[in-house]
Amino acid sequence: MNGIPMEHGLILASILFSLGLAGLMLRRSMLFVLMSLEVMLNSAALAFVVGATAWSQPDGQAMFLLVITLAAAEASVGLALMIQLYQRYRSLDLDAASRMRG
Amino acid sequence: MEIAFYLSGLVAVLATVGVITGTSPVHAVVYLIVSLIAVAMVFFALGAPFAGALEIIVYAGAIMVLFVFVVMMLNLRPDAERELTWTHPRHWLGPSLLALVLLGALLALLRQGGVSEVIDGELLTARAVGLTLFGPWLMVVELAAILLLAALVTASHVGRRSNPLNRKMTGNRKRGGTP
């Protein structure tokens, strides 16, 4: 066989996205929630790169750069919030910070 | 090229499963680094070496180092009491089922969409990406710079050790002193 069907790349991206979503709903530790968000952003970036290489357009890779920028911003703010959570409650359990009953 | 794609895709999926089911924070972070490097290998196999190099440098090199430093700083232990509740299927059945339904919907949409392009490993160089970024996409680059500046300000404000909100909550510290 020669060449990878574009479908397979998109299937890989959707499997990674579903895994990240399952982890997001499954875990209550804030560290794991942030890591699941990273996995989901990464799978979206993978879908962009698959599209870029399938149609030989550089726009998808430019979008990949922006996704990486967004992931870096999200990780820095999320980790700062996580440090605050740990300093207040001495645990990373998100249920500890449910005073608003949300 | 094909074998590299499928093998690294398999490694990425398995490492991601290791991330979401792990109990030790450090092990989960290392699994996530493996997953990101596997996705970078997928990029190299697809013929996007610039994206792959960026994935390794920025994701695995910068963002994950941030995670590792925070985990080291907080000195976390594996949450054992959470692990006990995992044996009960009531806790993980619902989210897994929802994610499976979403995956089924995505796969059905992909099959219906009829994308028939084949990736033959033709290289997209950094030159083309740079010409796109600093030509028609210039405004988006500046917006990304503003986003990074906002994230910098937010992280340095929220991550301070003596937050005013924190002082009001703990209450028993001295009120007037500024750090």
Short mmCIF file of C-alpha atoms in Angstrom, two decimals, chain B:
data_model
loop_
_atom_site.label_atom_id
_atom_site.label_comp_id
_atom_site.label_asym_id
_atom_site.label_seq_id
_atom_site.Cartn_x
_atom_site.Cartn_y
_atom_site.Cartn_z
CA MET B 1 5.96 5.71 6.39
CA GLU B 2 2.67 3.83 6.84
CA ILE B 3 4.08 1.49 9.45
CA ALA B 4 5.48 4.47 11.37
CA PHE B 5 2.08 6.16 11.26
CA TYR B 6 0.10 3.18 12.55
CA LEU B 7 2.67 2.18 15.18
CA SER B 8 2.97 5.69 16.63
CA GLY B 9 -0.79 6.09 16.53
CA LEU B 10 -1.13 2.90 18.56
CA VAL B 11 1.49 4.12 21.03
CA ALA B 12 -0.32 7.46 21.33
CA VAL B 13 -3.65 5.80 22.10
CA LEU B 14 -2.14 3.38 24.64
CA ALA B 15 -0.19 6.14 26.39
CA THR B 16 -3.33 8.29 26.56
CA VAL B 17 -5.19 5.39 28.18
CA GLY B 18 -2.32 5.27 30.66
CA VAL B 19 -2.79 8.98 31.36
CA ILE B 20 -6.50 8.85 32.13
CA THR B 21 -6.39 5.66 34.19
CA GLY B 22 -3.22 6.31 36.18
CA THR B 23 -3.22 7.10 39.86
CA SER B 24 0.32 8.37 40.39
CA PRO B 25 0.66 11.98 39.13
CA VAL B 26 4.28 11.59 38.02
CA HIS B 27 3.56 8.42 36.07
CA ALA B 28 0.60 10.10 34.38
CA VAL B 29 2.76 13.07 33.35
CA VAL B 30 5.39 10.76 31.89
CA TYR B 31 2.66 8.84 30.00
CA LEU B 32 1.42 12.14 28.61
CA ILE B 33 4.94 13.01 27.43
CA VAL B 34 5.11 9.63 25.67
CA SER B 35 1.74 10.31 24.06
CA LEU B 36 2.85 13.73 22.81
CA ILE B 37 6.08 12.36 21.37
CA ALA B 38 4.09 9.62 19.64
CA VAL B 39 1.83 12.27 18.10
CA ALA B 40 4.97 14.11 16.96
CA MET B 41 6.08 10.89 15.28
CA VAL B 42 2.69 10.77 13.57
CA PHE B 43 3.38 14.28 12.26
CA PHE B 44 6.77 13.22 10.92
CA ALA B 45 5.17 10.18 9.27
CA LEU B 46 2.48 12.35 7.67
CA GLY B 47 5.12 14.64 6.16
CA ALA B 48 4.83 17.64 8.45
CA PRO B 49 8.31 17.85 9.99
CA PHE B 50 7.88 21.45 11.13
CA ALA B 51 4.76 20.58 13.12
CA GLY B 52 6.49 17.53 14.58
CA ALA B 53 9.51 19.51 15.72
CA LEU B 54 7.25 22.16 17.25
CA GLU B 55 5.23 19.48 19.01
CA ILE B 56 8.37 18.10 20.64
CA ILE B 57 9.88 21.48 21.50
CA VAL B 58 6.81 23.32 22.71
CA TYR B 59 4.51 20.57 24.01
CA ALA B 60 6.88 17.91 25.30
CA GLY B 61 9.67 20.35 26.04
CA ALA B 62 7.99 23.40 27.53
CA ILE B 63 4.43 22.64 28.63
CA MET B 64 5.16 19.24 30.10
CA VAL B 65 8.22 20.59 31.94
CA LEU B 66 5.80 23.08 33.52
CA PHE B 67 3.58 20.17 34.60
CA VAL B 68 6.54 18.23 35.98
CA PHE B 69 7.77 21.25 37.96
CA VAL B 70 4.35 21.88 39.47
CA VAL B 71 3.96 18.21 40.42
CA MET B 72 7.41 18.29 42.02
CA MET B 73 6.63 21.53 43.84
CA LEU B 74 3.32 20.33 45.29
CA ASN B 75 4.83 16.99 46.36
CA LEU B 76 1.72 15.01 45.46
CA ARG B 77 1.02 11.47 46.51
CA PRO B 78 -1.08 8.94 44.62
CA ASP B 79 -4.67 9.35 45.73
CA ALA B 80 -5.31 5.92 47.15
CA GLU B 81 -8.82 6.51 48.41
CA ARG B 82 -9.90 7.47 44.90
CA GLU B 83 -8.36 4.34 43.55
CA LEU B 84 -10.61 2.21 45.73
CA THR B 85 -13.75 3.65 44.20
CA TRP B 86 -12.49 2.74 40.76
CA THR B 87 -13.28 -0.92 41.17
CA HIS B 88 -16.96 -0.02 41.17
CA PRO B 89 -18.24 0.24 37.61
CA ARG B 90 -20.80 2.84 38.67
CA HIS B 91 -18.06 5.47 38.70
CA TRP B 92 -16.56 4.96 35.30
CA LEU B 93 -19.40 3.40 33.30
CA GLY B 94 -21.33 6.61 32.60
CA PRO B 95 -18.45 8.79 31.34
CA SER B 96 -16.99 5.94 29.29
CA LEU B 97 -20.36 5.28 27.68
CA LEU B 98 -20.82 8.95 26.83
CA ALA B 99 -17.34 9.16 25.32
CA LEU B 100 -18.01 5.97 23.34
CA VAL B 101 -21.24 7.43 21.96
CA LEU B 102 -19.35 10.56 20.91
CA LEU B 103 -16.65 8.44 19.27
CA GLY B 104 -19.31 6.48 17.38
CA ALA B 105 -20.91 9.69 16.18
CA LEU B 106 -17.55 11.07 15.01
CA LEU B 107 -16.67 7.87 13.16
CA ALA B 108 -20.10 7.72 11.51
CA LEU B 109 -19.71 11.34 10.37
CA LEU B 110 -16.24 10.60 8.99
CA ARG B 111 -17.58 7.60 7.06
CA GLN B 112 -20.48 9.65 5.73
CA GLY B 113 -18.27 12.57 4.75
CA GLY B 114 -16.50 10.57 2.11
CA VAL B 115 -13.05 12.13 2.39
CA SER B 116 -11.00 10.28 -0.18
CA GLU B 117 -7.69 12.12 -0.06
CA VAL B 118 -4.59 10.02 0.41
CA ILE B 119 -1.58 11.42 2.25
CA ASP B 120 1.50 10.39 0.32
CA GLY B 121 4.10 11.98 2.55
CA GLU B 122 4.66 15.09 0.49
CA LEU B 123 6.62 17.52 2.67
CA LEU B 124 5.19 20.82 3.79
CA THR B 125 8.20 22.88 4.73
CA ALA B 126 8.54 25.56 7.37
CA ARG B 127 9.00 28.10 4.58
CA ALA B 128 5.45 27.70 3.32
CA VAL B 129 4.06 27.86 6.85
CA GLY B 130 6.06 30.99 7.63
CA LEU B 131 4.96 32.69 4.42
CA THR B 132 1.35 31.96 5.33
CA LEU B 133 1.75 33.10 8.92
CA PHE B 134 3.43 36.39 8.18
CA GLY B 135 1.49 37.11 5.01
CA PRO B 136 -2.30 36.77 5.14
CA TRP B 137 -2.37 35.56 8.77
CA LEU B 138 -0.46 38.46 10.29
CA MET B 139 -3.37 39.70 12.37
CA VAL B 140 -3.86 36.23 13.87
CA VAL B 141 -0.21 36.15 14.91
CA GLU B 142 -0.64 39.44 16.75
CA LEU B 143 -3.80 38.13 18.41
CA ALA B 144 -1.79 35.09 19.58
CA ALA B 145 0.82 37.45 21.03
CA ILE B 146 -1.89 39.31 22.95
CA LEU B 147 -3.28 35.97 24.18
CA LEU B 148 0.16 34.97 25.47
CA LEU B 149 0.58 38.34 27.20
CA ALA B 150 -2.81 37.95 28.88
CA ALA B 151 -1.89 34.43 29.99
CA LEU B 152 1.41 35.72 31.41
CA VAL B 153 -0.30 38.44 33.41
CA THR B 154 -3.02 36.06 34.64
CA ALA B 155 -0.61 33.33 35.65
CA SER B 156 1.67 35.70 37.53
CA HIS B 157 -1.31 37.26 39.31
CA VAL B 158 -3.16 34.06 40.21
CA GLY B 159 -0.05 32.12 41.11
CA ARG B 160 1.18 34.52 43.75
CA ARG B 161 1.81 32.97 47.11
CA SER B 162 0.06 35.66 49.17
CA ASN B 163 -3.09 36.36 47.25
CA PRO B 164 -5.33 38.99 48.88
CA LEU B 165 -8.29 36.61 48.56
CA ASN B 166 -6.28 33.91 50.27
CA ARG B 167 -5.37 36.21 53.14
CA LYS B 168 -9.00 37.14 53.68
CA MET B 169 -9.99 33.50 53.76
CA THR B 170 -7.40 32.25 56.20
CA GLY B 171 -8.02 35.40 58.20
CA ASN B 172 -5.61 35.00 61.08
CA ARG B 173 -2.59 36.52 59.35
CA LYS B 174 -1.67 40.15 59.87
CA ARG B 175 -3.92 42.32 57.77
CA GLY B 176 -2.04 45.45 56.88
CA GLY B 177 1.34 44.16 55.81
CA THR B 178 2.10 44.11 52.15
CA PRO B 179 4.46 41.36 51.05
#
